mmCIF file of N, CA and C in Angstrom:
data_model
loop_
_atom_site.group_PDB
_atom_site.id
_atom_site.type_symbol
_atom_site.label_atom_id
_atom_site.label_comp_id
_atom_site.label_asym_id
_atom_site.label_seq_id
_atom_site.Cartn_x
_atom_site.Cartn_y
_atom_site.Cartn_z
ATOM 1 N N THR A 1 -52.164 -24.962 -0.594
ATOM 2 C CA THR A 1 -51.221 -23.431 -0.151
ATOM 3 C C THR A 1 -51.441 -22.223 -0.570
ATOM 4 N N ASP A 2 -51.100 -21.325 0.561
ATOM 5 C CA ASP A 2 -50.959 -19.563 0.174
ATOM 6 C C ASP A 2 -50.310 -19.563 0.323
ATOM 7 N N SER A 3 -48.687 -18.937 0.675
ATOM 8 C CA SER A 3 -47.734 -18.947 0.851
ATOM 9 C C SER A 3 -47.839 -17.553 1.592
ATOM 10 N N PRO A 4 -47.991 -17.798 2.605
ATOM 11 C CA PRO A 4 -47.649 -15.797 3.805
ATOM 12 C C PRO A 4 -46.731 -15.347 3.236
ATOM 13 N N GLU A 5 -47.230 -13.665 3.266
ATOM 14 C CA GLU A 5 -46.946 -12.835 3.313
ATOM 15 C C GLU A 5 -45.530 -12.072 3.239
ATOM 16 N N PHE A 6 -44.930 -11.721 2.724
ATOM 17 C CA PHE A 6 -43.202 -10.845 3.564
ATOM 18 C C PHE A 6 -42.593 -10.127 3.153
ATOM 19 N N VAL A 7 -42.056 -9.302 3.525
ATOM 20 C CA VAL A 7 -41.286 -8.266 3.148
ATOM 21 C C VAL A 7 -39.663 -8.616 3.110
ATOM 22 N N ALA A 8 -39.354 -7.915 2.062
ATOM 23 C CA ALA A 8 -37.853 -7.717 0.644
ATOM 24 C C ALA A 8 -37.322 -6.980 0.841
ATOM 25 N N ILE A 9 -36.321 -6.410 1.752
ATOM 26 C CA ILE A 9 -35.578 -5.293 1.511
ATOM 27 C C ILE A 9 -33.928 -5.654 0.553
ATOM 28 N N GLY A 10 -33.336 -4.382 0.509
ATOM 29 C CA GLY A 10 -32.866 -4.480 -0.964
ATOM 30 C C GLY A 10 -31.282 -3.411 0.036
ATOM 31 N N LEU A 11 -30.523 -3.502 -0.813
ATOM 32 C CA LEU A 11 -28.973 -2.085 -1.064
ATOM 33 C C LEU A 11 -28.759 -2.488 -2.165
ATOM 34 N N GLU A 12 -27.840 -1.028 -2.971
ATOM 35 C CA GLU A 12 -27.278 -1.880 -3.959
ATOM 36 C C GLU A 12 -26.002 -0.611 -4.467
ATOM 37 N N TYR A 13 -25.086 -0.978 -3.890
ATOM 38 C CA TYR A 13 -23.860 -0.125 -4.735
ATOM 39 C C TYR A 13 -23.415 0.116 -5.798
ATOM 40 N N SER A 14 -23.548 0.842 -6.343
ATOM 41 C CA SER A 14 -22.809 0.787 -7.844
ATOM 42 C C SER A 14 -21.126 1.283 -8.076
ATOM 43 N N PHE A 15 -20.082 1.257 -8.446
ATOM 44 C CA PHE A 15 -19.474 2.106 -8.366
ATOM 45 C C PHE A 15 -19.005 2.701 -9.476
ATOM 46 N N ASN A 16 -18.857 4.220 -10.563
ATOM 47 C CA ASN A 16 -18.579 4.379 -11.159
ATOM 48 C C ASN A 16 -19.677 3.064 -12.252
ATOM 49 N N GLU A 17 -20.936 3.344 -12.559
ATOM 50 C CA GLU A 17 -21.486 1.863 -13.440
ATOM 51 C C GLU A 17 -20.670 1.186 -13.309
ATOM 52 N N THR A 18 -19.833 0.844 -13.764
ATOM 53 C CA THR A 18 -19.001 -0.921 -14.219
ATOM 54 C C THR A 18 -19.069 -1.878 -12.449
ATOM 55 N N ILE A 19 -18.474 -1.069 -11.378
ATOM 56 C CA ILE A 19 -19.049 -2.811 -10.074
ATOM 57 C C ILE A 19 -19.941 -2.668 -9.711
ATOM 58 N N GLY A 20 -21.079 -3.744 -9.174
ATOM 59 C CA GLY A 20 -22.088 -3.479 -8.357
ATOM 60 C C GLY A 20 -21.761 -3.903 -7.533
ATOM 61 N N LEU A 21 -21.698 -4.388 -6.476
ATOM 62 C CA LEU A 21 -22.707 -4.787 -5.014
ATOM 63 C C LEU A 21 -23.735 -5.008 -4.668
ATOM 64 N N CYS A 22 -24.886 -5.459 -3.452
ATOM 65 C CA CYS A 22 -25.915 -5.662 -3.457
ATOM 66 C C CYS A 22 -26.232 -6.975 -2.376
ATOM 67 N N TYR A 23 -26.619 -6.139 -1.772
ATOM 68 C CA TYR A 23 -27.481 -7.417 -0.175
ATOM 69 C C TYR A 23 -28.825 -7.148 -0.103
ATOM 70 N N GLY A 24 -29.703 -8.383 0.235
ATOM 71 C CA GLY A 24 -31.468 -7.802 0.913
ATOM 72 C C GLY A 24 -30.861 -9.326 1.699
ATOM 73 N N TYR A 25 -32.078 -8.825 2.023
ATOM 74 C CA TYR A 25 -33.561 -9.936 3.452
ATOM 75 C C TYR A 25 -34.208 -9.856 3.017
ATOM 76 N N ARG A 26 -35.006 -11.185 3.451
ATOM 77 C CA ARG A 26 -36.421 -11.071 3.752
ATOM 78 C C ARG A 26 -36.991 -11.486 4.885
ATOM 79 N N ILE A 27 -38.459 -10.573 5.482
ATOM 80 C CA ILE A 27 -38.680 -10.925 6.772
ATOM 81 C C ILE A 27 -39.238 -11.956 6.085
ATOM 82 N N ASN A 28 -39.823 -12.449 7.201
ATOM 83 C CA ASN A 28 -41.381 -14.031 7.858
ATOM 84 C C ASN A 28 -40.856 -14.703 6.188
ATOM 85 N N ARG A 29 -39.898 -15.398 6.368
ATOM 86 C CA ARG A 29 -39.802 -16.318 5.290
ATOM 87 C C ARG A 29 -38.894 -17.445 6.608
ATOM 88 N N ASP A 30 -38.617 -18.777 6.524
ATOM 89 C CA ASP A 30 -38.153 -19.695 7.040
ATOM 90 C C ASP A 30 -36.262 -20.367 6.024
ATOM 91 N N VAL A 31 -36.990 -20.273 5.526
ATOM 92 C CA VAL A 31 -35.562 -20.621 4.589
ATOM 93 C C VAL A 31 -35.073 -19.838 4.462
ATOM 94 N N GLU A 32 -35.043 -18.477 2.622
ATOM 95 C CA GLU A 32 -34.461 -18.465 2.419
ATOM 96 C C GLU A 32 -34.239 -16.498 2.773
ATOM 97 N N LYS A 33 -33.761 -16.279 3.365
ATOM 98 C CA LYS A 33 -33.626 -14.642 4.137
ATOM 99 C C LYS A 33 -33.201 -13.982 3.261
ATOM 100 N N MET A 34 -31.135 -14.511 3.906
ATOM 101 C CA MET A 34 -29.992 -13.376 2.949
ATOM 102 C C MET A 34 -29.206 -13.781 1.721
ATOM 103 N N PHE A 35 -29.752 -12.770 0.791
ATOM 104 C CA PHE A 35 -28.703 -12.084 -0.040
ATOM 105 C C PHE A 35 -27.813 -11.811 -0.776
ATOM 106 N N TYR A 36 -27.018 -12.635 -1.715
ATOM 107 C CA TYR A 36 -25.127 -11.436 -1.798
ATOM 108 C C TYR A 36 -25.352 -11.244 -3.383
ATOM 109 N N GLY A 37 -25.004 -10.155 -3.396
ATOM 110 C CA GLY A 37 -24.749 -9.758 -4.779
ATOM 111 C C GLY A 37 -23.393 -8.966 -5.310
ATOM 112 N N VAL A 38 -22.918 -8.987 -6.775
ATOM 113 C CA VAL A 38 -22.471 -8.821 -7.127
ATOM 114 C C VAL A 38 -22.345 -8.293 -8.381
ATOM 115 N N GLY A 39 -22.017 -7.437 -9.315
ATOM 116 C CA GLY A 39 -22.111 -7.717 -10.645
ATOM 117 C C GLY A 39 -20.922 -6.487 -11.947
ATOM 118 N N LEU A 40 -20.870 -7.176 -13.008
ATOM 119 C CA LEU A 40 -20.105 -6.469 -13.532
ATOM 120 C C LEU A 40 -19.587 -5.896 -14.945
ATOM 121 N N ASN A 41 -20.310 -4.680 -15.442
ATOM 122 C CA ASN A 41 -20.656 -4.263 -16.324
ATOM 123 C C ASN A 41 -19.528 -3.600 -17.796
ATOM 124 N N ILE A 42 -19.500 -4.545 -18.588
ATOM 125 C CA ILE A 42 -17.815 -4.226 -19.454
ATOM 126 C C ILE A 42 -19.066 -3.242 -21.418
ATOM 127 N N PRO A 43 -18.760 -1.308 -20.906
ATOM 128 C CA PRO A 43 -18.929 -0.632 -22.248
ATOM 129 C C PRO A 43 -18.806 -1.254 -23.480
ATOM 130 N N MET A 44 -19.011 -1.180 -24.069
ATOM 131 C CA MET A 44 -18.178 -1.491 -25.415
ATOM 132 C C MET A 44 -18.271 -0.617 -26.540
ATOM 133 N N GLY A 45 -18.208 0.969 -26.378
ATOM 134 C CA GLY A 45 -18.915 1.671 -27.355
ATOM 135 C C GLY A 45 -20.797 1.704 -26.910
ATOM 136 N N GLU A 46 -21.506 1.179 -27.523
ATOM 137 C CA GLU A 46 -22.736 1.643 -27.305
ATOM 138 C C GLU A 46 -23.282 0.226 -27.463
ATOM 139 N N SER A 47 -22.732 -0.398 -27.100
ATOM 140 C CA SER A 47 -23.274 -1.663 -26.266
ATOM 141 C C SER A 47 -22.944 -2.271 -25.388
ATOM 142 N N GLY A 48 -22.844 -3.463 -24.532
ATOM 143 C CA GLY A 48 -21.367 -3.357 -23.566
ATOM 144 C C GLY A 48 -22.004 -5.500 -23.181
ATOM 145 N N PHE A 49 -21.956 -5.936 -22.017
ATOM 146 C CA PHE A 49 -21.917 -6.952 -20.805
ATOM 147 C C PHE A 49 -21.829 -6.384 -20.295
ATOM 148 N N ASN A 50 -22.948 -7.584 -19.106
ATOM 149 C CA ASN A 50 -22.967 -7.788 -17.623
ATOM 150 C C ASN A 50 -23.004 -9.481 -17.165
ATOM 151 N N PHE A 51 -21.949 -9.323 -16.481
ATOM 152 C CA PHE A 51 -22.291 -10.410 -15.445
ATOM 153 C C PHE A 51 -22.077 -10.164 -14.192
ATOM 154 N N ASP A 52 -23.533 -11.050 -13.711
ATOM 155 C CA ASP A 52 -24.197 -10.648 -12.521
ATOM 156 C C ASP A 52 -22.684 -12.831 -11.796
ATOM 157 N N TYR A 53 -23.110 -11.334 -10.140
ATOM 158 C CA TYR A 53 -22.938 -13.082 -9.636
ATOM 159 C C TYR A 53 -23.776 -12.894 -8.697
ATOM 160 N N GLY A 54 -25.095 -14.398 -8.079
ATOM 161 C CA GLY A 54 -25.659 -13.695 -6.161
ATOM 162 C C GLY A 54 -25.468 -14.915 -6.285
ATOM 163 N N LEU A 55 -25.215 -15.190 -4.221
ATOM 164 C CA LEU A 55 -25.345 -15.984 -3.427
ATOM 165 C C LEU A 55 -25.579 -15.708 -2.182
ATOM 166 N N ALA A 56 -27.730 -16.614 -2.680
ATOM 167 C CA ALA A 56 -28.290 -17.114 -2.057
ATOM 168 C C ALA A 56 -27.970 -18.382 -0.173
ATOM 169 N N SER A 57 -28.157 -17.040 1.092
ATOM 170 C CA SER A 57 -28.371 -17.964 2.065
ATOM 171 C C SER A 57 -29.405 -19.018 2.433
ATOM 172 N N LEU A 58 -30.139 -20.280 2.355
ATOM 173 C CA LEU A 58 -30.818 -21.092 2.601
ATOM 174 C C LEU A 58 -31.113 -21.794 4.026
ATOM 175 N N ASP A 59 -30.531 -20.990 5.507
ATOM 176 C CA ASP A 59 -30.146 -22.167 6.243
ATOM 177 C C ASP A 59 -30.039 -22.715 6.334
ATOM 178 N N ASP A 60 -30.429 -23.171 7.787
ATOM 179 C CA ASP A 60 -29.920 -25.302 6.853
ATOM 180 C C ASP A 60 -29.507 -25.934 4.918
ATOM 181 N N LEU A 61 -29.539 -25.625 4.569
ATOM 182 C CA LEU A 61 -29.386 -26.119 3.163
ATOM 183 C C LEU A 61 -28.792 -25.568 2.643
ATOM 184 N N ASP A 62 -27.593 -24.829 3.128
ATOM 185 C CA ASP A 62 -26.552 -24.544 3.174
ATOM 186 C C ASP A 62 -26.985 -22.827 1.467
ATOM 187 N N TYR A 63 -25.333 -22.164 1.056
ATOM 188 C CA TYR A 63 -26.265 -21.772 -0.093
ATOM 189 C C TYR A 63 -26.567 -22.057 -1.129
ATOM 190 N N ILE A 64 -26.892 -20.687 -2.430
ATOM 191 C CA ILE A 64 -26.882 -21.559 -3.698
ATOM 192 C C ILE A 64 -26.683 -20.283 -4.513
ATOM 193 N N HIS A 65 -25.673 -20.485 -5.389
ATOM 194 C CA HIS A 65 -24.788 -19.942 -6.831
ATOM 195 C C HIS A 65 -25.711 -19.299 -7.518
ATOM 196 N N ILE A 66 -25.693 -18.365 -8.268
ATOM 197 C CA ILE A 66 -26.478 -17.417 -8.793
ATOM 198 C C ILE A 66 -25.928 -17.202 -10.429
ATOM 199 N N PHE A 67 -25.829 -17.411 -11.535
ATOM 200 C CA PHE A 67 -25.135 -16.329 -11.991
ATOM 201 C C PHE A 67 -25.765 -16.188 -13.188
ATOM 202 N N SER A 68 -25.160 -15.207 -14.138
ATOM 203 C CA SER A 68 -25.987 -14.236 -15.479
ATOM 204 C C SER A 68 -25.203 -13.679 -15.985
ATOM 205 N N TRP A 69 -25.828 -14.198 -17.620
ATOM 206 C CA TRP A 69 -24.800 -12.749 -18.593
ATOM 207 C C TRP A 69 -25.656 -12.625 -19.703
ATOM 208 N N SER A 70 -25.437 -11.243 -19.798
ATOM 209 C CA SER A 70 -25.869 -10.597 -21.240
ATOM 210 C C SER A 70 -24.811 -9.522 -21.629
ATOM 211 N N ILE A 71 -25.719 -9.658 -22.890
ATOM 212 C CA ILE A 71 -24.872 -8.896 -23.889
ATOM 213 C C ILE A 71 -26.015 -8.211 -24.403
ATOM 214 N N TYR A 72 -25.774 -6.328 -23.910
ATOM 215 C CA TYR A 72 -27.000 -5.509 -24.772
ATOM 216 C C TYR A 72 -26.358 -4.563 -26.479
ATOM 217 N N PHE A 73 -26.446 -4.194 -26.536
ATOM 218 C CA PHE A 73 -26.695 -3.886 -27.833
ATOM 219 C C PHE A 73 -27.702 -2.103 -27.919
ATOM 220 N N LYS A 74 -26.745 -0.763 -28.856
ATOM 221 C CA LYS A 74 -27.466 -0.446 -28.699
ATOM 222 C C LYS A 74 -27.456 0.125 -29.842
ATOM 223 N N PHE A 75 -29.012 0.269 -31.177
ATOM 224 C CA PHE A 75 -29.133 1.302 -32.943
ATOM 225 C C PHE A 75 -30.630 1.841 -32.634
ATOM 226 N N GLU A 76 -30.335 2.071 -33.266
ATOM 227 C CA GLU A 76 -31.324 3.670 -34.412
ATOM 228 C C GLU A 76 -31.682 2.824 -35.700
ATOM 229 N N ILE A 77 -33.611 3.055 -35.400
ATOM 230 C CA ILE A 77 -33.931 2.221 -37.089
ATOM 231 C C ILE A 77 -33.457 3.505 -36.932
ATOM 232 N N ILE A 78 -34.281 4.504 -37.553
ATOM 233 C CA ILE A 78 -34.531 5.491 -38.305
ATOM 234 C C ILE A 78 -32.879 6.506 -37.741
ATOM 235 N N LYS A 79 -32.369 7.047 -38.676
ATOM 236 C CA LYS A 79 -31.587 7.740 -38.550
ATOM 237 C C LYS A 79 -33.111 9.850 -39.320
ATOM 238 N N ASN A 80 -32.425 10.659 -39.011
ATOM 239 C CA ASN A 80 -32.496 12.353 -39.611
ATOM 240 C C ASN A 80 -33.623 11.545 -40.215
ATOM 241 N N ILE A 81 -34.965 11.366 -40.332
ATOM 242 C CA ILE A 81 -35.709 11.839 -41.467
ATOM 243 C C ILE A 81 -35.418 12.927 -42.583
ATOM 244 N N PHE A 82 -35.393 13.648 -41.780
ATOM 245 C CA PHE A 82 -36.255 15.197 -42.605
ATOM 246 C C PHE A 82 -34.861 16.141 -42.416
#
């Protein structure tokens, strides 16, 4: 069966492009409704590291914790041909 449609709204605030806070809410969902999160961006020159943590409220099922991390690189393949 198809799931009913739902609306998701959210807010995110980033301080100095280093620390971010977010909040989300889903309307017309029975179980998963509220989401919270925090993110950390650690730049290292042209590269950097991101760490994110999220917390989802599942009503009677308590909370689930979500972790993610990533490393990003910036590089140029060709520099000034002419």
